[in-house]
PDB file of C-alpha atoms and ligand atoms in Angstrom:
ATOM      1  CA  MET Q   1      37.472-135.408 -19.203  1.00 65.00           C
ATOM      2  CA  LEU Q   2      35.511-132.596 -17.528  1.00 67.00           C
ATOM      3  CA  LEU Q   3      34.543-131.235 -20.955  1.00 70.00           C
ATOM      4  CA  VAL Q   4      33.168-134.657 -21.941  1.00 69.00           C
ATOM      5  CA  LYS Q   5      31.269-134.818 -18.645  1.00 69.00           C
ATOM      6  CA  LYS Q   6      29.692-131.411 -19.334  1.00 71.00           C
ATOM      7  CA  GLN Q   7      28.319-132.852 -22.606  1.00 70.00           C
ATOM      8  CA  GLY Q   8      26.230-135.355 -20.593  1.00 68.00           C
ATOM      9  CA  TYR Q   9      28.486-138.405 -20.663  1.00 69.00           C
ATOM     10  CA  PHE Q  10      28.908-140.387 -17.401  1.00 68.00           C
ATOM     11  CA  SER Q  11      25.368-139.375 -16.298  1.00 70.00           C
ATOM     12  CA  ASP Q  12      22.555-141.712 -15.251  1.00 69.00           C
ATOM     13  CA  ILE Q  13      19.520-142.725 -17.348  1.00 67.00           C
ATOM     14  CA  ASP Q  14      16.124-141.956 -15.790  1.00 71.00           C
ATOM     15  CA  THR Q  15      14.845-145.555 -15.910  1.00 68.00           C
ATOM     16  CA  LYS Q  16      11.505-144.656 -14.252  1.00 69.00           C
ATOM     17  CA  THR Q  17      10.553-142.464 -17.197  1.00 71.00           C
ATOM     18  CA  LYS Q  18      12.188-144.640 -19.861  1.00 68.00           C
ATOM     19  CA  PHE Q  19      10.522-147.957 -18.921  1.00 70.00           C
ATOM     20  CA  SER Q  20       7.297-146.766 -17.262  1.00 73.00           C
ATOM     21  CA  GLY Q  21       4.309-149.006 -18.157  1.00 74.00           C
ATOM     22  CA  ARG Q  22       6.353-151.277 -20.467  1.00 78.00           C
ATOM     23  CA  ILE Q  23       7.318-154.050 -18.057  1.00 83.00           C
ATOM     24  CA  ASP Q  24       4.982-156.591 -16.411  1.00 89.00           C
ATOM     25  CA  GLU Q  25       5.479-159.942 -14.651  1.00 92.00           C
ATOM     26  CA  ASP Q  26       5.161-162.102 -17.789  1.00 92.00           C
ATOM     27  CA  PHE Q  27       7.670-159.909 -19.606  1.00 92.00           C
ATOM     28  CA  VAL Q  28      10.191-160.333 -16.781  1.00 94.00           C
ATOM     29  CA  LYS Q  29       9.735-164.129 -16.636  1.00 96.00           C
ATOM     30  CA  TYR Q  30      10.178-164.428 -20.404  1.00 96.00           C
ATOM     31  CA  GLN Q  31      13.323-162.305 -20.284  1.00 95.00           C
ATOM     32  CA  LEU Q  32      14.746-164.438 -17.467  1.00 96.00           C
ATOM     33  CA  ALA Q  33      14.072-167.678 -19.384  1.00 96.00           C
ATOM     34  CA  ASN Q  34      15.750-166.246 -22.491  1.00 96.00           C
ATOM     35  CA  LEU Q  35      18.566-164.363 -20.816  1.00 96.00           C
ATOM     36  CA  LYS Q  36      21.573-163.907 -23.074  1.00 96.00           C
ATOM     37  CA  GLN Q  37      24.117-162.995 -20.432  1.00 97.00           C
ATOM     38  CA  LEU Q  38      24.610-163.021 -16.671  1.00 97.00           C
ATOM     39  CA  THR Q  39      27.446-160.815 -15.447  1.00 97.00           C
ATOM     40  CA  PHE Q  40      28.991-161.230 -12.028  1.00 98.00           C
ATOM     41  CA  GLU Q  41      30.762-158.206 -10.607  1.00 96.00           C
ATOM     42  CA  VAL Q  42      33.394-160.336  -8.924  1.00 98.00           C
ATOM     43  CA  THR Q  43      34.871-157.410  -6.998  1.00 97.00           C
ATOM     44  CA  ASP Q  44      35.062-153.628  -7.021  1.00 93.00           C
ATOM     45  CA  LYS Q  45      38.777-153.930  -6.234  1.00 95.00           C
ATOM     46  CA  CYS Q  46      41.294-153.265  -9.004  1.00 95.00           C
ATOM     47  CA  ASN Q  47      45.042-153.348  -9.461  1.00 96.00           C
ATOM     48  CA  LEU Q  48      44.869-150.226 -11.674  1.00 95.00           C
ATOM     49  CA  ASN Q  49      43.374-146.773 -11.100  1.00 91.00           C
ATOM     50  CA  CYS Q  50      42.216-145.458 -14.510  1.00 91.00           C
ATOM     51  CA  THR Q  51      40.732-141.942 -14.677  1.00 88.00           C
ATOM     52  CA  TYR Q  52      37.884-143.004 -16.968  1.00 87.00           C
ATOM     53  CA  CYS Q  53      36.914-145.985 -14.806  1.00 88.00           C
ATOM     54  CA  ALA Q  54      33.166-146.531 -14.287  1.00 81.00           C
ATOM     55  CA  TYR Q  55      33.904-146.496 -10.561  1.00 80.00           C
ATOM     56  CA  GLY Q  56      35.644-143.135 -10.882  1.00 81.00           C
ATOM     57  CA  HIS Q  57      34.602-139.782  -9.467  1.00 80.00           C
ATOM     58  CA  LEU Q  58      33.563-138.513 -12.938  1.00 83.00           C
ATOM     59  CA  TYR Q  59      30.316-140.496 -12.786  1.00 83.00           C
ATOM     60  CA  GLY Q  60      27.153-139.142 -11.163  1.00 77.00           C
ATOM     61  CA  ASP Q  61      26.618-142.335  -9.160  1.00 76.00           C
ATOM     62  CA  TYR Q  62      30.205-142.443  -7.902  1.00 79.00           C
ATOM     63  CA  ASP Q  63      30.506-144.832  -5.016  1.00 79.00           C
ATOM     64  CA  GLN Q  64      33.786-145.237  -3.194  1.00 82.00           C
ATOM     65  CA  ARG Q  65      35.388-148.656  -3.662  1.00 85.00           C
ATOM     66  CA  LYS Q  66      35.284-150.951  -0.681  1.00 91.00           C
ATOM     67  CA  SER Q  67      37.455-153.764  -2.048  1.00 93.00           C
ATOM     68  CA  SER Q  68      34.539-156.120  -1.561  1.00 96.00           C
ATOM     69  CA  PHE Q  69      34.134-159.493  -3.255  1.00 98.00           C
ATOM     70  CA  LEU Q  70      31.009-161.351  -4.352  1.00 98.00           C
ATOM     71  CA  SER Q  71      30.627-164.648  -2.512  1.00 98.00           C
ATOM     72  CA  PHE Q  72      30.061-167.958  -4.273  1.00 98.00           C
ATOM     73  CA  TYR Q  73      27.094-168.440  -1.928  1.00 98.00           C
ATOM     74  CA  ASP Q  74      25.339-165.374  -3.436  1.00 98.00           C
ATOM     75  CA  ALA Q  75      26.274-166.284  -7.014  1.00 98.00           C
ATOM     76  CA  LYS Q  76      24.914-169.801  -6.522  1.00 98.00           C
ATOM     77  CA  LYS Q  77      21.597-168.360  -5.317  1.00 98.00           C
ATOM     78  CA  ILE Q  78      21.260-166.347  -8.547  1.00 97.00           C
ATOM     79  CA  ILE Q  79      22.163-169.333 -10.735  1.00 97.00           C
ATOM     80  CA  ASP Q  80      19.774-171.628  -8.865  1.00 97.00           C
ATOM     81  CA  PHE Q  81      17.030-169.016  -9.274  1.00 97.00           C
ATOM     82  CA  LEU Q  82      17.542-168.908 -13.059  1.00 96.00           C
ATOM     83  CA  VAL Q  83      17.846-172.628 -13.809  1.00 96.00           C
ATOM     84  CA  PRO Q  84      14.085-173.413 -13.525  1.00 96.00           C
ATOM     85  CA  TYR Q  85      13.377-170.591 -16.006  1.00 96.00           C
ATOM     86  CA  PHE Q  86      15.959-171.984 -18.466  1.00 96.00           C
ATOM     87  CA  ASN Q  87      14.395-175.425 -18.152  1.00 95.00           C
ATOM     88  CA  SER Q  88      10.817-174.148 -18.537  1.00 96.00           C
ATOM     89  CA  GLU Q  89       8.599-173.840 -21.614  1.00 96.00           C
ATOM     90  CA  LEU Q  90       9.242-170.091 -21.572  1.00 97.00           C
ATOM     91  CA  ASN Q  91      12.754-170.793 -22.833  1.00 96.00           C
ATOM     92  CA  LYS Q  92      12.749-170.258 -26.625  1.00 95.00           C
ATOM     93  CA  SER Q  93      16.528-169.875 -26.771  1.00 94.00           C
ATOM     94  CA  SER Q  94      17.749-173.427 -26.168  1.00 90.00           C
ATOM     95  CA  SER Q  95      19.850-173.311 -29.350  1.00 90.00           C
ATOM     96  CA  SER Q  96      21.513-169.999 -28.484  1.00 91.00           C
ATOM     97  CA  THR Q  97      24.477-169.377 -26.214  1.00 93.00           C
ATOM     98  CA  PHE Q  98      24.078-168.094 -22.688  1.00 95.00           C
ATOM     99  CA  TYR Q  99      27.141-166.236 -21.456  1.00 96.00           C
ATOM    100  CA  ILE Q 100      28.279-166.088 -17.863  1.00 97.00           C
ATOM    101  CA  SER Q 101      30.608-163.121 -17.620  1.00 98.00           C
ATOM    102  CA  PHE Q 102      33.018-161.960 -14.954  1.00 98.00           C
ATOM    103  CA  TYR Q 103      33.569-158.274 -14.458  1.00 96.00           C
ATOM    104  CA  GLY Q 104      35.173-155.984 -11.892  1.00 93.00           C
ATOM    105  CA  GLY Q 105      37.107-154.052 -10.754  1.00 93.00           C
ATOM    106  CA  GLU Q 106      39.566-156.669 -11.863  1.00 97.00           C
ATOM    107  CA  PRO Q 107      37.823-160.064 -11.871  1.00 98.00           C
ATOM    108  CA  LEU Q 108      41.041-162.089 -11.797  1.00 98.00           C
ATOM    109  CA  LEU Q 109      41.631-160.814  -8.240  1.00 98.00           C
ATOM    110  CA  GLY Q 110      38.760-163.168  -7.389  1.00 98.00           C
ATOM    111  CA  PHE Q 111      40.030-166.164  -9.294  1.00 98.00           C
ATOM    112  CA  ASN Q 112      38.822-168.743  -6.753  1.00 98.00           C
ATOM    113  CA  PHE Q 113      35.282-167.372  -7.055  1.00 98.00           C
ATOM    114  CA  ILE Q 114      35.478-167.726 -10.849  1.00 98.00           C
ATOM    115  CA  LYS Q 115      36.668-171.316 -10.551  1.00 98.00           C
ATOM    116  CA  GLN Q 116      33.840-172.144  -8.152  1.00 98.00           C
ATOM    117  CA  VAL Q 117      31.186-170.700 -10.480  1.00 98.00           C
ATOM    118  CA  VAL Q 118      32.595-172.440 -13.568  1.00 98.00           C
ATOM    119  CA  SER Q 119      32.821-175.752 -11.752  1.00 98.00           C
ATOM    120  CA  TYR Q 120      29.281-175.457 -10.367  1.00 98.00           C
ATOM    121  CA  VAL Q 121      27.660-174.399 -13.644  1.00 97.00           C
ATOM    122  CA  SER Q 122      29.476-177.081 -15.637  1.00 95.00           C
ATOM    123  CA  LYS Q 123      27.773-179.780 -13.566  1.00 96.00           C
ATOM    124  CA  LEU Q 124      24.228-178.394 -13.968  1.00 95.00           C
ATOM    125  CA  ARG Q 125      21.678-179.700 -16.453  1.00 92.00           C
ATOM    126  CA  ILE Q 126      20.578-176.530 -18.252  1.00 91.00           C
ATOM    127  CA  ASN Q 127      18.676-176.275 -21.516  1.00 90.00           C
ATOM    128  CA  ARG Q 128      21.147-173.700 -22.909  1.00 91.00           C
ATOM    129  CA  THR Q 129      24.660-173.730 -24.366  1.00 92.00           C
ATOM    130  CA  ILE Q 130      26.842-172.019 -21.785  1.00 95.00           C
ATOM    131  CA  LYS Q 131      30.036-170.106 -22.406  1.00 96.00           C
ATOM    132  CA  PHE Q 132      32.172-167.996 -20.092  1.00 97.00           C
ATOM    133  CA  SER Q 133      33.625-164.571 -20.753  1.00 97.00           C
ATOM    134  CA  MET Q 134      35.589-161.959 -18.879  1.00 96.00           C
ATOM    135  CA  THR Q 135      36.503-158.289 -18.940  1.00 96.00           C
ATOM    136  CA  THR Q 136      40.042-157.978 -17.609  1.00 96.00           C
ATOM    137  CA  ASN Q 137      42.860-155.460 -17.642  1.00 96.00           C
ATOM    138  CA  ALA Q 138      45.153-158.445 -18.355  1.00 96.00           C
ATOM    139  CA  LEU Q 139      47.717-157.701 -15.637  1.00 98.00           C
ATOM    140  CA  LEU Q 140      47.170-161.163 -14.123  1.00 98.00           C
ATOM    141  CA  LEU Q 141      46.478-162.926 -17.392  1.00 96.00           C
ATOM    142  CA  GLU Q 142      49.787-164.780 -17.595  1.00 97.00           C
ATOM    143  CA  LYS Q 143      49.141-166.384 -14.223  1.00 98.00           C
ATOM    144  CA  TYR Q 144      45.698-167.721 -15.157  1.00 98.00           C
ATOM    145  CA  ILE Q 145      45.772-168.071 -18.932  1.00 97.00           C
ATOM    146  CA  ASP Q 146      46.034-171.873 -18.976  1.00 98.00           C
ATOM    147  CA  TYR Q 147      42.825-172.246 -16.999  1.00 98.00           C
ATOM    148  CA  LEU Q 148      40.970-169.665 -19.111  1.00 97.00           C
ATOM    149  CA  VAL Q 149      41.975-171.397 -22.346  1.00 97.00           C
ATOM    150  CA  GLU Q 150      41.061-174.780 -20.894  1.00 97.00           C
ATOM    151  CA  GLN Q 151      37.574-173.484 -20.019  1.00 96.00           C
ATOM    152  CA  ASP Q 152      37.237-171.822 -23.450  1.00 95.00           C
ATOM    153  CA  PHE Q 153      36.756-168.300 -22.062  1.00 96.00           C
ATOM    154  CA  ASN Q 154      35.842-165.538 -24.514  1.00 90.00           C
ATOM    155  CA  PRO Q 155      37.276-162.059 -24.063  1.00 77.00           C
ATOM    156  CA  ASN Q 156      34.562-159.402 -23.735  1.00 70.00           C
TER     157      ASN Q 156
HETATM  158  S1  SF4 O 201      41.357-151.522 -15.178  1.00 57.78           S
HETATM  159 FE1  SF4 O 201      39.149-151.264 -15.449  1.00 57.78          FE
HETATM  160  S2  SF4 O 201      38.276-151.555 -13.409  1.00 57.78           S
HETATM  161 FE2  SF4 O 201      40.469-151.184 -13.161  1.00 57.78          FE
HETATM  162  S3  SF4 O 201      40.633-148.987 -12.792  1.00 57.78           S
HETATM  163 FE3  SF4 O 201      40.922-149.330 -14.993  1.00 57.78          FE
HETATM  164  S4  SF4 O 201      38.885-149.101 -15.918  1.00 57.78           S
HETATM  165 FE4  SF4 O 201      38.615-149.361 -13.707  1.00 57.78          FE
END
């Protein structure tokens, strides 16, 4: 792993240099209205401890895990912020799928949060086809598989 790190993997991109002068307000609004995917980091907590994990000490922006969870209140604010963009004339993607994804840590440790988001979004009137997806280590999959199949979740 250390050899791979020496070759420049796990390091940060200098976004200031990379995107300088290429992004303005109209560009951001258009991107929001045509967003392809919204990913919620449900929690930084995990029931595994993989060496290569993006939260691991090998990365330059390593940040110790705090076992924190995203609240439905905060997720709802983001969704409510996006809905007017989806329903505006800037949206040119009404026929394409918009994915709401759940990521971690291990997202299934925050199953109630996932259920709240799915339930809330399913009741909204949005000018996009919405699908759900998840990145999971599968340790808790057996417990929740019926719900995930019922809601037509895609694996990531
Ligand atoms: S399962 Fe994923 S989130 Fe958990 S420690 Fe491994 S790589 Fe990290």
